[in-house]
Amino acid sequence: MRYCQHCILPETRPGIVIGDDGVCSACRSHRRKESGIDWDERARRFAALAERTRALGRDWDCVVPVSGGKDSTWQVVTCLEHGLRVLAVTWRTPGRTPLGQRNLDNLIQLGVDHIDFTVNPQVERRFMLRTLEREGTPAIPMHLALFNIPLTVAVRYEIPLVVWGENSALEYVGGEPEADSYELTSEWIAKYGAVGGTSADDWVSDDLSARDLAPYRGPSDELLRERGVRAVFLGMFFEWDPEETYRVAREHGFRPSEEGPRTGYYDYADIDDDFISIHHWLKWHKFGFTRVWDNLSLEIRNGRITREEAIETVRRLGDQEPREDIRRFCEWVGITPERFGEIADSFRNPAIWTRRDGVWRIDGFLIDDWEWR
């Protein structure tokens, strides 16, 4: 395996390209963001967009997709500061945590109307188990829902603007010219939205009908244009940094986890859902890295830690197997933890994993003295 010589991402991360200089596409993209963008001018663009949107005089100026997390709190605060009337829209995860509910309630109290959309749990259970078995992640239904439900709401209520957070394709992958866009499209969702390149219609089966999957199906790009709905990334107008969005969210009542990170490096991210840790942990089997690698690579790019410090943190945290979350998930979908383990092992990437003396290992791993188990 090759690893970026600036951050710690491996070449196995989907979308990452490591150049001849040993630097990955995400790091190159970040350098361009730091040196080649006039952020004051981009902020003026958003102010002008907000002014044009308000002038339309609709009941709501914008939809903001929210979970209650620090980024969605930042999105709501920014929209309110620009005078936009916000309709916040949430896909209600079946694994919502008490802290996630507390932060969502706080976000609503900032002064927005809110829709909390719950998918039929019988459908969601079947769908999550199906995607776990077929694609090695239970999160495809989550991503299809959280991208498409807000767009559907915007079309139905004739709301002209949908305001997303960061463009994750640029922040975590970078390097692709088409990713450097202000707008979220169906092509972006298919390529970067962690949906396995699928749509709701690809999952229709004997026990998941097209009507069952309606919440996961969104409007086409043509319909969005016809209805005058534009979906933009706020992170293309304002420089996105997890520490900065956390600072803004904290100033407006958001609270981090008191127990430390649930998964990854941050105590303020991925804290609203018991099941998101499973999606992130299964990257270990498929790609040989976990959520903490993404987080630490962001910290390296933003100059807050060194590569050596990041490697030591990975060594200390290990693979962060979320045993309690796996137990909860298995109860939710109706399988045993043993069955979950069988499914997870079936997605170990044979190009990077080998089994010796009954133990799975990655040859050429970033950390020489890693404790394999």
mmCIF file with all atom_site columns, N, CA and C in Angstrom, residues 125-167:
data_model
loop_
_atom_site.group_PDB
_atom_site.id
_atom_site.type_symbol
_atom_site.label_atom_id
_atom_site.label_alt_id
_atom_site.label_comp_id
_atom_site.label_asym_id
_atom_site.label_entity_id
_atom_site.label_seq_id
_atom_site.pdbx_PDB_ins_code
_atom_site.Cartn_x
_atom_site.Cartn_y
_atom_site.Cartn_z
_atom_site.occupancy
_atom_site.B_iso_or_equiv
_atom_site.pdbx_formal_charge
_atom_site.auth_seq_id
_atom_site.auth_comp_id
_atom_site.auth_asym_id
_atom_site.auth_atom_id
_atom_site.pdbx_PDB_model_num
ATOM 1   N N  . ARG A 1 125 ? -35.351 -1.286 7.983  1.00 0.00 ? 125 ARG A N  1
ATOM 2   C CA . ARG A 1 125 ? -34.614 -2.461 8.453  1.00 0.00 ? 125 ARG A CA 1
ATOM 3   C C  . ARG A 1 125 ? -34.205 -3.358 7.287  1.00 0.00 ? 125 ARG A C  1
ATOM 4   N N  . ARG A 1 126 ? -35.184 -3.658 6.427  1.00 0.00 ? 126 ARG A N  1
ATOM 5   C CA . ARG A 1 126 ? -34.884 -4.546 5.293  1.00 0.00 ? 126 ARG A CA 1
ATOM 6   C C  . ARG A 1 126 ? -33.842 -3.912 4.371  1.00 0.00 ? 126 ARG A C  1
ATOM 7   N N  . PHE A 1 127 ? -33.983 -2.614 4.148  1.00 0.00 ? 127 PHE A N  1
ATOM 8   C CA . PHE A 1 127 ? -33.088 -1.922 3.228  1.00 0.00 ? 127 PHE A CA 1
ATOM 9   C C  . PHE A 1 127 ? -31.665 -1.857 3.785  1.00 0.00 ? 127 PHE A C  1
ATOM 10  N N  . MET A 1 128 ? -31.516 -1.555 5.069  1.00 0.00 ? 128 MET A N  1
ATOM 11  C CA . MET A 1 128 ? -30.185 -1.464 5.668  1.00 0.00 ? 128 MET A CA 1
ATOM 12  C C  . MET A 1 128 ? -29.479 -2.817 5.663  1.00 0.00 ? 128 MET A C  1
ATOM 13  N N  . LEU A 1 129 ? -30.222 -3.871 5.958  1.00 0.00 ? 129 LEU A N  1
ATOM 14  C CA . LEU A 1 129 ? -29.618 -5.196 5.940  1.00 0.00 ? 129 LEU A CA 1
ATOM 15  C C  . LEU A 1 129 ? -29.225 -5.587 4.522  1.00 0.00 ? 129 LEU A C  1
ATOM 16  N N  . ARG A 1 130 ? -30.078 -5.259 3.555  1.00 0.00 ? 130 ARG A N  1
ATOM 17  C CA . ARG A 1 130 ? -29.785 -5.591 2.163  1.00 0.00 ? 130 ARG A CA 1
ATOM 18  C C  . ARG A 1 130 ? -28.505 -4.902 1.695  1.00 0.00 ? 130 ARG A C  1
ATOM 19  N N  . THR A 1 131 ? -28.329 -3.621 2.016  1.00 0.00 ? 131 THR A N  1
ATOM 20  C CA . THR A 1 131 ? -27.135 -2.921 1.544  1.00 0.00 ? 131 THR A CA 1
ATOM 21  C C  . THR A 1 131 ? -25.884 -3.400 2.281  1.00 0.00 ? 131 THR A C  1
ATOM 22  N N  . LEU A 1 132 ? -26.049 -3.782 3.556  1.00 0.00 ? 132 LEU A N  1
ATOM 23  C CA . LEU A 1 132 ? -24.910 -4.356 4.278  1.00 0.00 ? 132 LEU A CA 1
ATOM 24  C C  . LEU A 1 132 ? -24.446 -5.637 3.596  1.00 0.00 ? 132 LEU A C  1
ATOM 25  N N  . GLU A 1 133 ? -25.379 -6.505 3.253  1.00 0.00 ? 133 GLU A N  1
ATOM 26  C CA . GLU A 1 133 ? -25.034 -7.789 2.658  1.00 0.00 ? 133 GLU A CA 1
ATOM 27  C C  . GLU A 1 133 ? -24.473 -7.631 1.250  1.00 0.00 ? 133 GLU A C  1
ATOM 28  N N  . ARG A 1 134 ? -24.984 -6.665 0.499  1.00 0.00 ? 134 ARG A N  1
ATOM 29  C CA . ARG A 1 134 ? -24.590 -6.542 -0.900 1.00 0.00 ? 134 ARG A CA 1
ATOM 30  C C  . ARG A 1 134 ? -23.405 -5.608 -1.123 1.00 0.00 ? 134 ARG A C  1
ATOM 31  N N  . GLU A 1 135 ? -23.324 -4.532 -0.338 1.00 0.00 ? 135 GLU A N  1
ATOM 32  C CA . GLU A 1 135 ? -22.298 -3.520 -0.571 1.00 0.00 ? 135 GLU A CA 1
ATOM 33  C C  . GLU A 1 135 ? -21.343 -3.327 0.605  1.00 0.00 ? 135 GLU A C  1
ATOM 34  N N  . GLY A 1 136 ? -21.585 -4.027 1.709  1.00 0.00 ? 136 GLY A N  1
ATOM 35  C CA . GLY A 1 136 ? -20.680 -3.904 2.845  1.00 0.00 ? 136 GLY A CA 1
ATOM 36  C C  . GLY A 1 136 ? -20.842 -2.637 3.643  1.00 0.00 ? 136 GLY A C  1
ATOM 37  N N  . THR A 1 137 ? -22.014 -2.024 3.612  1.00 0.00 ? 137 THR A N  1
ATOM 38  C CA . THR A 1 137 ? -22.309 -0.855 4.431  1.00 0.00 ? 137 THR A CA 1
ATOM 39  C C  . THR A 1 137 ? -23.815 -0.761 4.650  1.00 0.00 ? 137 THR A C  1
ATOM 40  N N  . PRO A 1 138 ? -24.256 -0.439 5.866  1.00 0.00 ? 138 PRO A N  1
ATOM 41  C CA . PRO A 1 138 ? -25.683 -0.229 6.099  1.00 0.00 ? 138 PRO A CA 1
ATOM 42  C C  . PRO A 1 138 ? -26.107 1.212  5.833  1.00 0.00 ? 138 PRO A C  1
ATOM 43  N N  . ALA A 1 139 ? -25.176 2.061  5.352  1.00 0.00 ? 139 ALA A N  1
ATOM 44  C CA . ALA A 1 139 ? -25.436 3.500  5.292  1.00 0.00 ? 139 ALA A CA 1
ATOM 45  C C  . ALA A 1 139 ? -25.945 3.998  3.948  1.00 0.00 ? 139 ALA A C  1
ATOM 46  N N  . ILE A 1 140 ? -26.081 3.119  2.953  1.00 0.00 ? 140 ILE A N  1
ATOM 47  C CA . ILE A 1 140 ? -26.617 3.589  1.670  1.00 0.00 ? 140 ILE A CA 1
ATOM 48  C C  . ILE A 1 140 ? -28.035 4.138  1.835  1.00 0.00 ? 140 ILE A C  1
ATOM 49  N N  . PRO A 1 141 ? -28.939 3.483  2.590  1.00 0.00 ? 141 PRO A N  1
ATOM 50  C CA . PRO A 1 141 ? -30.252 4.092  2.810  1.00 0.00 ? 141 PRO A CA 1
ATOM 51  C C  . PRO A 1 141 ? -30.153 5.457  3.484  1.00 0.00 ? 141 PRO A C  1
ATOM 52  N N  . MET A 1 142 ? -29.265 5.604  4.454  1.00 0.00 ? 142 MET A N  1
ATOM 53  C CA . MET A 1 142 ? -29.078 6.888  5.113  1.00 0.00 ? 142 MET A CA 1
ATOM 54  C C  . MET A 1 142 ? -28.701 7.969  4.111  1.00 0.00 ? 142 MET A C  1
ATOM 55  N N  . HIS A 1 143 ? -27.712 7.687  3.271  1.00 0.00 ? 143 HIS A N  1
ATOM 56  C CA . HIS A 1 143 ? -27.250 8.708  2.347  1.00 0.00 ? 143 HIS A CA 1
ATOM 57  C C  . HIS A 1 143 ? -28.291 9.021  1.269  1.00 0.00 ? 143 HIS A C  1
ATOM 58  N N  . LEU A 1 144 ? -28.977 7.996  0.773  1.00 0.00 ? 144 LEU A N  1
ATOM 59  C CA . LEU A 1 144 ? -30.038 8.266  -0.196 1.00 0.00 ? 144 LEU A CA 1
ATOM 60  C C  . LEU A 1 144 ? -31.131 9.135  0.427  1.00 0.00 ? 144 LEU A C  1
ATOM 61  N N  . ALA A 1 145 ? -31.472 8.860  1.680  1.00 0.00 ? 145 ALA A N  1
ATOM 62  C CA . ALA A 1 145 ? -32.525 9.623  2.344  1.00 0.00 ? 145 ALA A CA 1
ATOM 63  C C  . ALA A 1 145 ? -32.087 11.046 2.632  1.00 0.00 ? 145 ALA A C  1
ATOM 64  N N  . LEU A 1 146 ? -30.905 11.217 3.204  1.00 0.00 ? 146 LEU A N  1
ATOM 65  C CA . LEU A 1 146 ? -30.514 12.568 3.623  1.00 0.00 ? 146 LEU A CA 1
ATOM 66  C C  . LEU A 1 146 ? -30.227 13.475 2.435  1.00 0.00 ? 146 LEU A C  1
ATOM 67  N N  . PHE A 1 147 ? -29.864 12.910 1.271  1.00 0.00 ? 147 PHE A N  1
ATOM 68  C CA . PHE A 1 147 ? -29.703 13.740 0.077  1.00 0.00 ? 147 PHE A CA 1
ATOM 69  C C  . PHE A 1 147 ? -31.040 14.027 -0.609 1.00 0.00 ? 147 PHE A C  1
ATOM 70  N N  . ASN A 1 148 ? -31.913 13.030 -0.703 1.00 0.00 ? 148 ASN A N  1
ATOM 71  C CA . ASN A 1 148 ? -33.095 13.171 -1.548 1.00 0.00 ? 148 ASN A CA 1
ATOM 72  C C  . ASN A 1 148 ? -34.314 13.752 -0.843 1.00 0.00 ? 148 ASN A C  1
ATOM 73  N N  . ILE A 1 149 ? -34.501 13.485 0.435  1.00 0.00 ? 149 ILE A N  1
ATOM 74  C CA . ILE A 1 149 ? -35.678 14.014 1.127  1.00 0.00 ? 149 ILE A CA 1
ATOM 75  C C  . ILE A 1 149 ? -35.687 15.547 1.126  1.00 0.00 ? 149 ILE A C  1
ATOM 76  N N  . PRO A 1 150 ? -34.577 16.230 1.452  1.00 0.00 ? 150 PRO A N  1
ATOM 77  C CA . PRO A 1 150 ? -34.609 17.697 1.397  1.00 0.00 ? 150 PRO A CA 1
ATOM 78  C C  . PRO A 1 150 ? -34.896 18.245 0.005  1.00 0.00 ? 150 PRO A C  1
ATOM 79  N N  . LEU A 1 151 ? -34.369 17.598 -1.034 1.00 0.00 ? 151 LEU A N  1
ATOM 80  C CA . LEU A 1 151 ? -34.641 18.062 -2.398 1.00 0.00 ? 151 LEU A CA 1
ATOM 81  C C  . LEU A 1 151 ? -36.116 17.883 -2.744 1.00 0.00 ? 151 LEU A C  1
ATOM 82  N N  . THR A 1 152 ? -36.703 16.771 -2.319 1.00 0.00 ? 152 THR A N  1
ATOM 83  C CA . THR A 1 152 ? -38.128 16.544 -2.558 1.00 0.00 ? 152 THR A CA 1
ATOM 84  C C  . THR A 1 152 ? -38.975 17.600 -1.858 1.00 0.00 ? 152 THR A C  1
ATOM 85  N N  . VAL A 1 153 ? -38.623 17.912 -0.622 1.00 0.00 ? 153 VAL A N  1
ATOM 86  C CA . VAL A 1 153 ? -39.350 18.940 0.125  1.00 0.00 ? 153 VAL A CA 1
ATOM 87  C C  . VAL A 1 153 ? -39.253 20.294 -0.582 1.00 0.00 ? 153 VAL A C  1
ATOM 88  N N  . ALA A 1 154 ? -38.062 20.635 -1.069 1.00 0.00 ? 154 ALA A N  1
ATOM 89  C CA . ALA A 1 154 ? -37.884 21.909 -1.754 1.00 0.00 ? 154 ALA A CA 1
ATOM 90  C C  . ALA A 1 154 ? -38.773 22.009 -2.985 1.00 0.00 ? 154 ALA A C  1
ATOM 91  N N  . VAL A 1 155 ? -38.859 20.924 -3.747 1.00 0.00 ? 155 VAL A N  1
ATOM 92  C CA . VAL A 1 155 ? -39.711 20.932 -4.946 1.00 0.00 ? 155 VAL A CA 1
ATOM 93  C C  . VAL A 1 155 ? -41.179 21.035 -4.556 1.00 0.00 ? 155 VAL A C  1
ATOM 94  N N  . ARG A 1 156 ? -41.610 20.232 -3.581 1.00 0.00 ? 156 ARG A N  1
ATOM 95  C CA . ARG A 1 156 ? -43.026 20.206 -3.197 1.00 0.00 ? 156 ARG A CA 1
ATOM 96  C C  . ARG A 1 156 ? -43.500 21.549 -2.654 1.00 0.00 ? 156 ARG A C  1
ATOM 97  N N  . TYR A 1 157 ? -42.645 22.252 -1.900 1.00 0.00 ? 157 TYR A N  1
ATOM 98  C CA . TYR A 1 157 ? -43.032 23.522 -1.289 1.00 0.00 ? 157 TYR A CA 1
ATOM 99  C C  . TYR A 1 157 ? -42.526 24.732 -2.068 1.00 0.00 ? 157 TYR A C  1
ATOM 100 N N  . GLU A 1 158 ? -41.950 24.494 -3.238 1.00 0.00 ? 158 GLU A N  1
ATOM 101 C CA . GLU A 1 158 ? -41.468 25.570 -4.117 1.00 0.00 ? 158 GLU A CA 1
ATOM 102 C C  . GLU A 1 158 ? -40.487 26.481 -3.389 1.00 0.00 ? 158 GLU A C  1
ATOM 103 N N  . ILE A 1 159 ? -39.508 25.867 -2.762 1.00 0.00 ? 159 ILE A N  1
ATOM 104 C CA . ILE A 1 159 ? -38.462 26.596 -2.031 1.00 0.00 ? 159 ILE A CA 1
ATOM 105 C C  . ILE A 1 159 ? -37.246 26.694 -2.946 1.00 0.00 ? 159 ILE A C  1
ATOM 106 N N  . PRO A 1 160 ? -36.768 27.889 -3.246 1.00 0.00 ? 160 PRO A N  1
ATOM 107 C CA . PRO A 1 160 ? -35.809 28.052 -4.343 1.00 0.00 ? 160 PRO A CA 1
ATOM 108 C C  . PRO A 1 160 ? -34.375 27.627 -4.059 1.00 0.00 ? 160 PRO A C  1
ATOM 109 N N  . LEU A 1 161 ? -34.010 27.418 -2.777 1.00 0.00 ? 161 LEU A N  1
ATOM 110 C CA . LEU A 1 161 ? -32.613 27.176 -2.462 1.00 0.00 ? 161 LEU A CA 1
ATOM 111 C C  . LEU A 1 161 ? -32.495 26.046 -1.438 1.00 0.00 ? 161 LEU A C  1
ATOM 112 N N  . VAL A 1 162 ? -31.527 25.151 -1.656 1.00 0.00 ? 162 VAL A N  1
ATOM 113 C CA . VAL A 1 162 ? -31.168 24.123 -0.679 1.00 0.00 ? 162 VAL A CA 1
ATOM 114 C C  . VAL A 1 162 ? -29.701 24.350 -0.331 1.00 0.00 ? 162 VAL A C  1
ATOM 115 N N  . VAL A 1 163 ? -29.404 24.502 0.958  1.00 0.00 ? 163 VAL A N  1
ATOM 116 C CA . VAL A 1 163 ? -28.056 24.872 1.388  1.00 0.00 ? 163 VAL A CA 1
ATOM 117 C C  . VAL A 1 163 ? -27.412 23.705 2.136  1.00 0.00 ? 163 VAL A C  1
ATOM 118 N N  . TRP A 1 164 ? -26.474 23.028 1.462  1.00 0.00 ? 164 TRP A N  1
ATOM 119 C CA . TRP A 1 164 ? -25.711 21.940 2.060  1.00 0.00 ? 164 TRP A CA 1
ATOM 120 C C  . TRP A 1 164 ? -24.487 22.490 2.778  1.00 0.00 ? 164 TRP A C  1
ATOM 121 N N  . GLY A 1 165 ? -23.703 21.638 3.408  1.00 0.00 ? 165 GLY A N  1
ATOM 122 C CA . GLY A 1 165 ? -22.503 22.068 4.119  1.00 0.00 ? 165 GLY A CA 1
ATOM 123 C C  . GLY A 1 165 ? -21.292 22.064 3.222  1.00 0.00 ? 165 GLY A C  1
ATOM 124 N N  . GLU A 1 166 ? -20.256 21.301 3.594  1.00 0.00 ? 166 GLU A N  1
ATOM 125 C CA . GLU A 1 166 ? -19.053 21.249 2.781  1.00 0.00 ? 166 GLU A CA 1
ATOM 126 C C  . GLU A 1 166 ? -19.267 20.379 1.555  1.00 0.00 ? 166 GLU A C  1
ATOM 127 N N  . ASN A 1 167 ? -18.473 20.634 0.517  1.00 0.00 ? 167 ASN A N  1
ATOM 128 C CA . ASN A 1 167 ? -18.398 19.727 -0.623 1.00 0.00 ? 167 ASN A CA 1
ATOM 129 C C  . ASN A 1 167 ? -17.411 18.636 -0.230 1.00 0.00 ? 167 ASN A C  1
#
